[in-house]
XYZ file of C-alpha atoms in Angstrom:
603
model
C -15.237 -9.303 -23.163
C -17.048 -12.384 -24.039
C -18.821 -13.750 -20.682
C -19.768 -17.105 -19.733
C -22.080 -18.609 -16.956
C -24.787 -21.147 -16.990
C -27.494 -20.256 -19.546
C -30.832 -19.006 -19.592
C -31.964 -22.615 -19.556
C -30.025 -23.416 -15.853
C -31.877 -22.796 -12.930
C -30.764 -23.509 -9.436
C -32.886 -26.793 -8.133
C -32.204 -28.414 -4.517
C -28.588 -27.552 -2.892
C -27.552 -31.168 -3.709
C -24.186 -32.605 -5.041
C -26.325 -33.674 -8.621
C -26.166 -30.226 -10.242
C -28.819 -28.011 -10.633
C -30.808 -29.236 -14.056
C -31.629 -32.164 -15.205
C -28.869 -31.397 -18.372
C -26.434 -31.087 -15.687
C -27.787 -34.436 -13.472
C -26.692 -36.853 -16.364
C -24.890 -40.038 -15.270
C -21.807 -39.815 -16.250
C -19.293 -42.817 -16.712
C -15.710 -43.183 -17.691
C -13.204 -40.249 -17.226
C -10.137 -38.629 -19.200
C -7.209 -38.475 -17.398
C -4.766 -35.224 -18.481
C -1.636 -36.998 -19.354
C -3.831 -39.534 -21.944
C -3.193 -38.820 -25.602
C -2.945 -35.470 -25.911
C -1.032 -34.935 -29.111
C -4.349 -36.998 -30.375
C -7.103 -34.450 -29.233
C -6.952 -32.537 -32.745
C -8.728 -33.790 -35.016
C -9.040 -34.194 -38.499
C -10.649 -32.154 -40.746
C -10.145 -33.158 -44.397
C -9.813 -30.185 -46.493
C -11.980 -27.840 -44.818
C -10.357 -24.546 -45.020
C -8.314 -23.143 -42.093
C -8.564 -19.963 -40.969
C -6.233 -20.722 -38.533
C -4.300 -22.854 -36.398
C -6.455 -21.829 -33.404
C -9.256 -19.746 -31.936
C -9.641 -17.996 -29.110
C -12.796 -16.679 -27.543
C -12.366 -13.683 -25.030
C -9.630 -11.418 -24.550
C -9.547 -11.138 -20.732
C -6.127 -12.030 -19.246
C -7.288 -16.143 -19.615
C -7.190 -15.601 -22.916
C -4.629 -13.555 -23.477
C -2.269 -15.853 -21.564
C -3.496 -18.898 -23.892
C -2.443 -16.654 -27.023
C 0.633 -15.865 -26.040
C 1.495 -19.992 -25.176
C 0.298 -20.493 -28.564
C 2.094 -17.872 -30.581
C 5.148 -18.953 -28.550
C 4.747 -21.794 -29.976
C 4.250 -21.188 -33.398
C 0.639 -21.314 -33.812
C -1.298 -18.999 -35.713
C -4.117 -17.375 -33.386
C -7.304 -15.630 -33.901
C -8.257 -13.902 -30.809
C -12.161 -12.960 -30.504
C -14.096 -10.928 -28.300
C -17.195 -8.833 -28.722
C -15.872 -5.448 -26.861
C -14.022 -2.931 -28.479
C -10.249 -2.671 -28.193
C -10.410 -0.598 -25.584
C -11.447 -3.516 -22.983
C -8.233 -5.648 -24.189
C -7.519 -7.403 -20.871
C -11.318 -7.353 -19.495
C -12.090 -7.569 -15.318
C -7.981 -7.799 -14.627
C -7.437 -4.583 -15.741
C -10.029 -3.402 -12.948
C -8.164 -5.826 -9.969
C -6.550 -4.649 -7.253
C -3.688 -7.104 -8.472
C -3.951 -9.331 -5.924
C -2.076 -13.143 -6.281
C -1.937 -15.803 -3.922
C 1.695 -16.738 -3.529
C 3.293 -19.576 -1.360
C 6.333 -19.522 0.982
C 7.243 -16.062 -1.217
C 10.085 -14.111 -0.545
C 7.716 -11.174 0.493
C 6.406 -13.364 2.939
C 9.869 -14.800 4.539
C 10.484 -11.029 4.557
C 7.467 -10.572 6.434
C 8.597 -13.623 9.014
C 5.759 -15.635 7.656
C 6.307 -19.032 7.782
C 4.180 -20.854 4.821
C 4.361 -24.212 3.024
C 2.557 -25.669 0.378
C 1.054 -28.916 2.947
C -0.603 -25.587 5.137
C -1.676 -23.600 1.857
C -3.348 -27.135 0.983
C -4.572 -27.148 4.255
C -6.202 -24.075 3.902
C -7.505 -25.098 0.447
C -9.403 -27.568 1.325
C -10.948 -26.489 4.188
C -12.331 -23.665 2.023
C -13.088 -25.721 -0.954
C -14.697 -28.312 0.932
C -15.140 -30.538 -2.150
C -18.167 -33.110 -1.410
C -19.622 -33.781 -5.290
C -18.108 -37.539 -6.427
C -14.258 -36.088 -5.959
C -13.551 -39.599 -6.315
C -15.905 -40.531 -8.912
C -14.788 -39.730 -12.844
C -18.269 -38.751 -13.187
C -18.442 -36.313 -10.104
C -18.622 -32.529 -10.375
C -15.502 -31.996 -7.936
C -13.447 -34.870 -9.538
C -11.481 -32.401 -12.278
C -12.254 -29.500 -9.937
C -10.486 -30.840 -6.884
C -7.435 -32.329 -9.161
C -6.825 -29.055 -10.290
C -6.960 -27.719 -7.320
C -3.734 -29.509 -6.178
C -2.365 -28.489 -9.112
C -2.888 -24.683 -8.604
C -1.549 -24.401 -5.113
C 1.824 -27.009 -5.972
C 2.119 -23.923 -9.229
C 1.394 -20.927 -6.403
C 4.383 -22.997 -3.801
C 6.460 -23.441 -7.700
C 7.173 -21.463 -10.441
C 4.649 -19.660 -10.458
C 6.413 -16.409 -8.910
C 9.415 -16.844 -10.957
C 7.536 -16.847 -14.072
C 5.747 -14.127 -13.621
C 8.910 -12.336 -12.305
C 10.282 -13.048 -15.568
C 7.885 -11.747 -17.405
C 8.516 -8.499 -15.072
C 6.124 -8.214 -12.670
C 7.099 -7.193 -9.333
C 4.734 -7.007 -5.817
C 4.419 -4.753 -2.991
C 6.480 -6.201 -0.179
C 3.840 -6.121 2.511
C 1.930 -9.376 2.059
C -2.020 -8.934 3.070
C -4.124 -11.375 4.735
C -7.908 -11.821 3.347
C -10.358 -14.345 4.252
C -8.962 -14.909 7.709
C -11.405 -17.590 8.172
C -13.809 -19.235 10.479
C -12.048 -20.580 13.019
C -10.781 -23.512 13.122
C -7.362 -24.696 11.924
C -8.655 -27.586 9.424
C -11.606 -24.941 8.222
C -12.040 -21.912 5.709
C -9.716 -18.859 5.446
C -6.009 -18.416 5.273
C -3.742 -19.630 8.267
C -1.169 -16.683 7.431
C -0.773 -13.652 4.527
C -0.491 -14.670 1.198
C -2.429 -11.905 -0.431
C 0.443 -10.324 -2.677
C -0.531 -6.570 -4.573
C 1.182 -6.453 -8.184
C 2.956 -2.850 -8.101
C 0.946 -1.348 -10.744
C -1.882 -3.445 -9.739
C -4.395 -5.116 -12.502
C -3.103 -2.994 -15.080
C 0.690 -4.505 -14.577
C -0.901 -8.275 -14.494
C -2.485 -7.691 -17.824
C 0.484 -5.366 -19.415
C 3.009 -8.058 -19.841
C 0.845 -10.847 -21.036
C -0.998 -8.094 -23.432
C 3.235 -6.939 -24.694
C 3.374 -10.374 -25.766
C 0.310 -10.903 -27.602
C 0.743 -7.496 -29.272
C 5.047 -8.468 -30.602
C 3.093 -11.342 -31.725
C 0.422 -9.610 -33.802
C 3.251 -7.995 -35.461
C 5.037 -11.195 -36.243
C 1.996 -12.430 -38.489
C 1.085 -14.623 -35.995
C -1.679 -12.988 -33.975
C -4.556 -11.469 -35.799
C -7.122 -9.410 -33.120
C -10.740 -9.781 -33.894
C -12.592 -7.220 -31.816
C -16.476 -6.329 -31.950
C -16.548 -9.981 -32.849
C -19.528 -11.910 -31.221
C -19.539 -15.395 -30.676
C -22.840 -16.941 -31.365
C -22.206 -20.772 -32.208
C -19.299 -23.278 -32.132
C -19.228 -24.864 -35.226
C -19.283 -28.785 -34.544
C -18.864 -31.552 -37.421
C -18.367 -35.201 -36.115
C -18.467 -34.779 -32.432
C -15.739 -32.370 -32.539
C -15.429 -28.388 -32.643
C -14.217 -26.969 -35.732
C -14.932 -23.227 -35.438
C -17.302 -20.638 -34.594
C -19.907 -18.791 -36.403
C -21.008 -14.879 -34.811
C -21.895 -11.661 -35.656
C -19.870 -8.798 -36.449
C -20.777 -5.571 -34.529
C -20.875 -1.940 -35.388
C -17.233 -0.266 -34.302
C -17.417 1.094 -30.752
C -15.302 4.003 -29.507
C -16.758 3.718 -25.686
C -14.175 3.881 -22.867
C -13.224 0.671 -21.414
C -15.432 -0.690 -18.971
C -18.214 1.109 -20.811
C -21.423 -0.542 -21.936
C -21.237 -0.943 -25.966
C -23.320 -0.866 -28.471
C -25.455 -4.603 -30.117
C -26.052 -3.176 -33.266
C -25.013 -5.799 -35.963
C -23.744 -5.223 -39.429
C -22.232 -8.349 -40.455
C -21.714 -12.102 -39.776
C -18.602 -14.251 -39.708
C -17.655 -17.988 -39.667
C -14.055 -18.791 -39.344
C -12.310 -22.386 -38.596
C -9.384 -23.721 -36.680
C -8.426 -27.144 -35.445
C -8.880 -25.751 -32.110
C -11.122 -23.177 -30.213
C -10.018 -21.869 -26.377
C -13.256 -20.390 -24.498
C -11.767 -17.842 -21.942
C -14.849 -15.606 -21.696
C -15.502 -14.493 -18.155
C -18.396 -14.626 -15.847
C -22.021 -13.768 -15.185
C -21.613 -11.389 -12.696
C -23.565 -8.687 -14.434
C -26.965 -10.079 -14.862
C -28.496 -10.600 -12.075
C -30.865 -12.440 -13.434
C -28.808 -15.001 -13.915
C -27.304 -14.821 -10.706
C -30.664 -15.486 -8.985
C -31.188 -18.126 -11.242
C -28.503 -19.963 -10.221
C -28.483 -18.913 -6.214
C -28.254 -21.477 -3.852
C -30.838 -22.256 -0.819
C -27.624 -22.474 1.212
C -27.027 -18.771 0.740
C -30.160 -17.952 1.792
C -32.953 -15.825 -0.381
C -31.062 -13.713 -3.318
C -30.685 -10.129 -2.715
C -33.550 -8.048 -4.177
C -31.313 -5.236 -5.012
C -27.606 -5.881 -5.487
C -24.565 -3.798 -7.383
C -22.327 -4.621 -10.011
C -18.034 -5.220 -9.516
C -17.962 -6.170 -13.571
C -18.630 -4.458 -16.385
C -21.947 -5.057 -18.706
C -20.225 -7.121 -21.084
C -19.916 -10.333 -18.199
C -22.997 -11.134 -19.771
C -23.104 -15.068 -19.641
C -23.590 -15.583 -22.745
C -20.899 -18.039 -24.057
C -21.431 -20.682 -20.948
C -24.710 -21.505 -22.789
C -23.309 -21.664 -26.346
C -20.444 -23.837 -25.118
C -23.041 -26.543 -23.724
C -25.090 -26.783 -26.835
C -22.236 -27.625 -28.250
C -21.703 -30.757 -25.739
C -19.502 -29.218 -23.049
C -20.663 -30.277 -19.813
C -21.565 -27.524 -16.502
C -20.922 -28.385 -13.412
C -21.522 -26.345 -9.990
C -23.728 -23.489 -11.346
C -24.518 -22.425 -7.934
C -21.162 -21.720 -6.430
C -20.529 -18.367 -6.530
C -18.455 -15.580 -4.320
C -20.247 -12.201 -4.231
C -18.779 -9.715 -1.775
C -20.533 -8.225 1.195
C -18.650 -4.777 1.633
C -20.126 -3.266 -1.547
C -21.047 0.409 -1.880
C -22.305 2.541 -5.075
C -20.287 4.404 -7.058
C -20.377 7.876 -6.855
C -18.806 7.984 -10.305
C -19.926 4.969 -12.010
C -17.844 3.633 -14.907
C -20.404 0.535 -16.089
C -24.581 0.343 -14.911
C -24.611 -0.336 -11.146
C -20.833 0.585 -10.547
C -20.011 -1.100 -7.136
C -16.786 -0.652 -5.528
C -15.602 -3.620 -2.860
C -14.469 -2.382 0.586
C -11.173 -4.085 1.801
C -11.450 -3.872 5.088
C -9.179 -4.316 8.179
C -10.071 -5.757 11.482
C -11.249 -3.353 13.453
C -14.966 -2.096 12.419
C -18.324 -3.080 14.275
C -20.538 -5.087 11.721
C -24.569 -4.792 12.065
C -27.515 -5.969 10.535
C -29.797 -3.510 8.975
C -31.505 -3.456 11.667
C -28.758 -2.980 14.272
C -27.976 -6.467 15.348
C -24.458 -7.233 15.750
C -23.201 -9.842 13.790
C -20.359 -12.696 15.789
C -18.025 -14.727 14.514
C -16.726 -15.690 11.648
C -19.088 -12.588 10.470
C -16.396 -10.041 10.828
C -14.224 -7.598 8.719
C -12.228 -9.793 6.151
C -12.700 -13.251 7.975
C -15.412 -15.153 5.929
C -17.336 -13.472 2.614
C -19.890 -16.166 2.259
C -21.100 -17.177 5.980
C -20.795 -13.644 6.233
C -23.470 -12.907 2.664
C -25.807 -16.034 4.411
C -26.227 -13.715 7.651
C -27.416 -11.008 5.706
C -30.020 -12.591 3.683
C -30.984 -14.465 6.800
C -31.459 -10.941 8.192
C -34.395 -10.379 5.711
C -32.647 -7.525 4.132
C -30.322 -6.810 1.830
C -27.246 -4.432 3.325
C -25.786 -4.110 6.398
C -23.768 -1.353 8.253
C -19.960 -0.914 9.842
C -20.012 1.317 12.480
C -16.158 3.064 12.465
C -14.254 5.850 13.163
C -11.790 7.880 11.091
C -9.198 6.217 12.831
C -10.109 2.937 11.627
C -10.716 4.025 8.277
C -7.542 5.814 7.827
C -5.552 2.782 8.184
C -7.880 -0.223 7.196
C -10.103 1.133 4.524
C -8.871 -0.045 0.981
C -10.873 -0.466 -1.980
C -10.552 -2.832 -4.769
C -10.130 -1.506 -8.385
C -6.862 -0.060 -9.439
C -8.640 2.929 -10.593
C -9.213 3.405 -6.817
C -5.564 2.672 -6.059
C -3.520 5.786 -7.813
C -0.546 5.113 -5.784
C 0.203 1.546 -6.486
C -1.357 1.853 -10.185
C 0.767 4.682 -11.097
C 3.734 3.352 -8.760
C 3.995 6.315 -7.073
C 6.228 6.382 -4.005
C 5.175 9.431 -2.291
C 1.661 9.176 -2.798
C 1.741 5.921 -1.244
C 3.992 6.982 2.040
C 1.235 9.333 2.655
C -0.499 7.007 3.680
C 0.980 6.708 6.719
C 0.161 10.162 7.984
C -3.072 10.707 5.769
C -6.445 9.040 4.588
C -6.088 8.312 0.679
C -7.665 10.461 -1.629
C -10.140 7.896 -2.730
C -11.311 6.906 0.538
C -12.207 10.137 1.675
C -14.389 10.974 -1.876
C -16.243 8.267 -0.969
C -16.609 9.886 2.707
C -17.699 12.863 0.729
C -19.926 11.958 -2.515
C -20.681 8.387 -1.985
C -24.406 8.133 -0.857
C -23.755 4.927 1.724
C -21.744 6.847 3.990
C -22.866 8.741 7.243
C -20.154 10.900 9.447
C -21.251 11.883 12.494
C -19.853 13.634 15.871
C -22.328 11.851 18.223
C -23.854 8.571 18.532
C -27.217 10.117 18.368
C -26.579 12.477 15.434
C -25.081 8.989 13.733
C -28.050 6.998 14.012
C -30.266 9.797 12.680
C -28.239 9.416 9.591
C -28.033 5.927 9.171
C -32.062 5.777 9.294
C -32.492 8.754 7.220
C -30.556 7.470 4.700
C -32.584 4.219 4.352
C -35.940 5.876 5.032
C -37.109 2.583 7.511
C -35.900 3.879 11.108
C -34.544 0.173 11.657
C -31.821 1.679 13.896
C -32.545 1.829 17.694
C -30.112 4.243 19.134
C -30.316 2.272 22.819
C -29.609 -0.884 21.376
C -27.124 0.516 19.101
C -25.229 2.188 22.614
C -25.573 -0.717 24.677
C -23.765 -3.104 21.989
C -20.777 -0.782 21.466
C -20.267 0.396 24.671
C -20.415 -3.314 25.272
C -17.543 -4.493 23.166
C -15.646 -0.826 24.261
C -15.479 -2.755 27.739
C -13.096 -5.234 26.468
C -10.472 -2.656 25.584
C -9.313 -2.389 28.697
C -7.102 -5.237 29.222
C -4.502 -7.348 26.976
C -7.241 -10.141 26.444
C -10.583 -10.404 26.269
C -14.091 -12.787 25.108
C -14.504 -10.730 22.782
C -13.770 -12.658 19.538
C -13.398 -9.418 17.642
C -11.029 -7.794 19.190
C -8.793 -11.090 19.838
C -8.847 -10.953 16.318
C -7.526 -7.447 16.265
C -4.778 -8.390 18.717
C -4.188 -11.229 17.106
C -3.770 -9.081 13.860
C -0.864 -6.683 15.736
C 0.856 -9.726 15.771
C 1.478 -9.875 11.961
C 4.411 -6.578 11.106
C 2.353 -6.362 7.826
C -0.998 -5.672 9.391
C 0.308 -3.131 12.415
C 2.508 -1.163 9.461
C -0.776 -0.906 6.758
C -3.663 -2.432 7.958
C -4.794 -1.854 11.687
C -5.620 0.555 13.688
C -4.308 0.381 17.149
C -6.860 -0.658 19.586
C -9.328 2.004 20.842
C -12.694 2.384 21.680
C -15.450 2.720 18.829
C -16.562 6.346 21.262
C -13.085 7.247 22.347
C -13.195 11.342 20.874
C -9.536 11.302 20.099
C -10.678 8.645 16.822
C -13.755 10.479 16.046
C -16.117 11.396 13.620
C -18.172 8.612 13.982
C -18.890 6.660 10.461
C -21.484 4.374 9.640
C -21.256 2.370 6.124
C -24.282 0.873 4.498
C -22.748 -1.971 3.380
C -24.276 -3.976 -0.455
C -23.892 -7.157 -1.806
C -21.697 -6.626 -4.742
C -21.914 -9.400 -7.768
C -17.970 -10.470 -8.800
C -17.270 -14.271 -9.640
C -18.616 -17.655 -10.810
C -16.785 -20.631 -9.197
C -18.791 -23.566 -11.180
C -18.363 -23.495 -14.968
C -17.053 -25.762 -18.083
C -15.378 -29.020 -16.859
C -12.091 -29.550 -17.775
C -9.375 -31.633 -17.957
C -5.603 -30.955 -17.017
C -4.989 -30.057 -20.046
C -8.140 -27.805 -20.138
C -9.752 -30.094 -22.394
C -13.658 -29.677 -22.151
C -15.577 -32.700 -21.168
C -18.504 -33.550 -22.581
C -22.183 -35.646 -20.609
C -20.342 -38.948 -20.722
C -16.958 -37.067 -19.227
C -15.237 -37.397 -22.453
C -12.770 -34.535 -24.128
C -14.993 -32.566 -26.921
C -11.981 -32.648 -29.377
C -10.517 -29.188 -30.329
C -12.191 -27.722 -27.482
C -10.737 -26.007 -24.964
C -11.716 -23.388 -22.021
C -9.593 -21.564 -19.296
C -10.721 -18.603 -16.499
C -13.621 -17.923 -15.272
C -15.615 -20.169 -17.504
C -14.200 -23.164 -16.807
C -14.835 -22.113 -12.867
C -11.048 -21.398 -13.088
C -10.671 -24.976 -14.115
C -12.040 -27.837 -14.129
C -15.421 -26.427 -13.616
C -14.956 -25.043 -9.761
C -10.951 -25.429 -8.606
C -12.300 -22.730 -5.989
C -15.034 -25.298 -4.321
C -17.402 -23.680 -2.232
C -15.249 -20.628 -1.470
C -11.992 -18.322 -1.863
C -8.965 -18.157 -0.219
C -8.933 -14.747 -2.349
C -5.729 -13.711 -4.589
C -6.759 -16.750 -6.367
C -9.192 -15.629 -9.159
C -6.413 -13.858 -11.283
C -4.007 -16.832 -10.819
C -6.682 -19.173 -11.779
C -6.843 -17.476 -15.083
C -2.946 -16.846 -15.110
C -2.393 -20.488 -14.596
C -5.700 -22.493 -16.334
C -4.674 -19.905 -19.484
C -1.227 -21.221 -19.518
C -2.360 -24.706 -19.308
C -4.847 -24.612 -21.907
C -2.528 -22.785 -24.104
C -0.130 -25.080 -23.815
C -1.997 -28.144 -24.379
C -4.222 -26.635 -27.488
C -0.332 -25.334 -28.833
C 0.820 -29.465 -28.857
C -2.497 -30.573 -29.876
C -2.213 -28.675 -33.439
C 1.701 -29.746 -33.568
């Protein structure tokens, strides 16, 4: 898939509102408000030839979504991406599925009671917007507008649509990012994490149906191992792209693919839509762009997206006058362990955890709140590089793995990918199959049947005897303490209680409360725990109509961007942080916009 991020030439400066180079600290003045001319934004071109009515650059579901608008409405569409066809559908196809719903019918089922003024709420407090949200020329003005827009879609149609298009979701609603706290602060007040039955596959299958009834209609014309290299400007405005063909590829999706070129191309439309991805797979440019706030970047890190999340198109997009904004928000997970069975360089694989597992240090320090299980990712990632190394360990039982352990990827999901029944039930009286490979081949677990013979393990496995098995005793037996009655100080396992309070948690998702030494939950587990690379959150800015600004916060005309390269839109609707569920929607919904508006501008 073409990838996006900020190029070689951004570099993270002070953790300030201006951006991080001085490219991206221009004044800016004036704005372009959404609803302002839109049928004007294509321009004219004379009588260049047309290759066709419009271009779009990655096939990942953002830009898949945009084709389909456009072929819906009449437009003829060239679809781009560098991968082979095998990657049709990029990073979704990988998801677990989830989508961040509003006062859903799964939730209502579940007896939760949600509104869109709470799931604002909620928003904000995560988002925290701070950079000129009032100012046309701030980095959070477009951000934070579409923001609004996003969660009044997730409380609107945005269910029914995709119910029309025939996606259905698992009826117990999950609840990630739990938070920090307080009511007016980060994480989700109630469940609104809703699986897709089939998972990513069965996001990306109806959008991909579409595209492919339009390919037969004549209207759709795929254009894989095609490399964007330049967007062709004439007059201020974006008139095509110019790339390199690359050799055919017959590599498995996900797999890395050859760069070996044998042709070039140049091809024109009225319009271009960038929808190509994130920079999660070079580090590189993940340090680059790291913020002081998050502490020192991780030395050593894994990967959650495939090679081709390169970055490459972020840079390309701003020489041709789009505009970057918030280059060093990002959302990296913190639960990350190595593939035993990689499918792309540096395979990582995100634990979804429940509520109930200790969380250390590397060196054996507990961590407090919100630094626990599934509360909040990022205060959680700045304790661990605060810690002066880079992983950290959950201390568990089988018990607790049994019934919180998930894993994201719906290659690591069988049962919900395939939409098998009984495979899923089994869960109830079994571990999955994928959890306990990981038990067995994965190289960051230890299983143990004493505390001693665990924290033998745990230092043998990262050769620096950072473990003290006294301290180690002390703090659990500590914490086991508070078992014994209904309530407790300990914030931990109030949160556990306060998690056997939701039916959908005490039915999938938590263990009953026990002691981390009690026998009957035993073997001990310990979990060396990565930072795993996944998402950008700054990007392109946009417009509501997904219109890329340029320096002066002007609309480049016939250029467009949606997904994870516009930061979801409007160059970081996300804000500091994620409510999670939200990163597929975001392309689902700034896909549909952009679509939409390119599809009038070329009527």
């Amino acid at each position: 898939m073409e990838s996006s991020s900020a190029d070689s030439g951004s570099q993270t400066g002070p953790d300030t509102p201006s951006g991080v180079t001085r490219r991206h600290a221009l004044t800016v003045a004036g704005g372009a408000f959404a609803a302002a001319a839109v049928a004007s934004a294509a321009p004219a071109f004379g009588a260049e030839p047309q290759s066709a009515d419009a271009i779009v650059v990655g096939h990942g579901l953002a830009g898949l979504v945009a084709t389909m608008e456009l072929a819906a409405a009449g437009r003829k569409v060239l679809l781009l991406d560098q991968e082979p066809e095998a990657s049709l559908g990029g990073q979704a196809f990988w998801s677990f599925g989830g989508l961040f719903f509003v006062d859903s019918h799964e939730q209502r089922l579940m007896g939760v009671k949600d509104s869109k003024d709470l799931a604002w709420q909620d928003w904000l407090g995560t988002a925290r917007f701070d950079r000129g949200v009032d100012d046309p020329a701030g980095q959070d003005h477009w951000a934070r507008k579409w923001a609004e827009a996003y969660v009044d879609f997730a409380a609107g149609e945005k269910r029914s649509w995709l119910a029309g298009l025939g996606m259905q979701w698992f009826p117990i609603v999950g609840w990630a990012e739990r938070g920090g706290g307080l009511a007016d602060g980060h994480g989700n007040s109630v469940p609104r994490f809703h699986i897709t039955w089939g998972t990513g596959p069965a996001v990306v299958e109806p959008f991909e149906k579409k595209v492919r009834q339009a390919v037969a209609a004549g209207k759709v014309t795929f254009r894989f191992r095609h490399r964007v290299d330049e967007l062709i400007t004439s007059g201020g405005a974006v008139t095509g792209v110019r790339g390199a063909v690359l050799e055919p590829s017959g590599v498995a999706r996900g797999k890395p693919s050859s760069r070996t070129v044998v042709g070039d191309f140049e091809l024109r439309a009225p319009v271009v839509v960038v929808t190509s991805g994130g920079i999660g797979a070079d580090h590189d440019l993940v340090r680059r762009n790291w913020p002081a706030r998050l502490g020192t970047p991780p030395k050593t890190m894994i990967t959650g997206v495939p090679a081709h999340v390169d970055g490459r198109m972020l840079g390309i997009t701003e020489r041709a006058g789009g505009r970057i904004v918030n280059p060093d928000r990002m959302w990296h997970y913190t639960e990350g362990l190595r593939n035993y069975d990689p499918i792309w360089p540096g395979h990582g694989i995100r634990i979804l955890p429940g509520p109930s597992s200790m969380w250390f240090d590397a060196t054996g320090k507990r961590f407090g709140a919100p630094d626990l299980p599934g509360y909040d990712t990022l205060h959680t990632l700045k304790s661990i590089t605060a810690s002066g190394h880079d992983y950290s360990w959950f201390v568990t039982t089988q018990k607790i793995i049994a019934k919180e352990f998930a894993l994201s990827g719906s290659e690591q999901n069988p049962d919900l990918t395939k939409k098998d029944l009984l495979m899923l039930l089994s869960r109830i009286w079994q571990t999955p199959e994928p959890i306990e490979r990981f038990k067995k081949y994965g190289e960051d677990f230890v299983v143990a049947s004493s505390l001693p013979e665990l924290v033998h393990g745990m230092n043998r496995l990262t050769g620096d005897n950072l473990i003290d098995l006294a301290d180690l005793q002390r703090q659990i037996e500590a914490r086991d303490r508070e078992i014994a009655n209904p309530y407790t100080k300990d914030l931990q396992v109030m949160g556990i209680r306060n998690a056997l309070a939701y039916p959908g948690d005490t039915l999938s998702r938590t263990a009953s409360v026990h002691r981390i030494l009690d026998p009957d939950a035993a073997p001990l587990i310990a979990v060396r725990l990565n930072v795993l690379t996944r998402k950008t959150l700054g990007g392109l800015q946009t417009d509501l109509s997904g219109r890329v600004l340029n320096a002066a916060g002007q609309p480049i005309p016939g250029l467009y961007a949606a997904g994870e390269v516009a930061g979801f839109g409007g160059g970081g609707v996300h804000g500091y942080g994620s409510l999670e569920g939200t990163f597929l929607g975001g392309c689902l919904f700034s896909g549909r916009v952009a679509g939409r508006a390119a599809a009038a501008a070329t009527g």
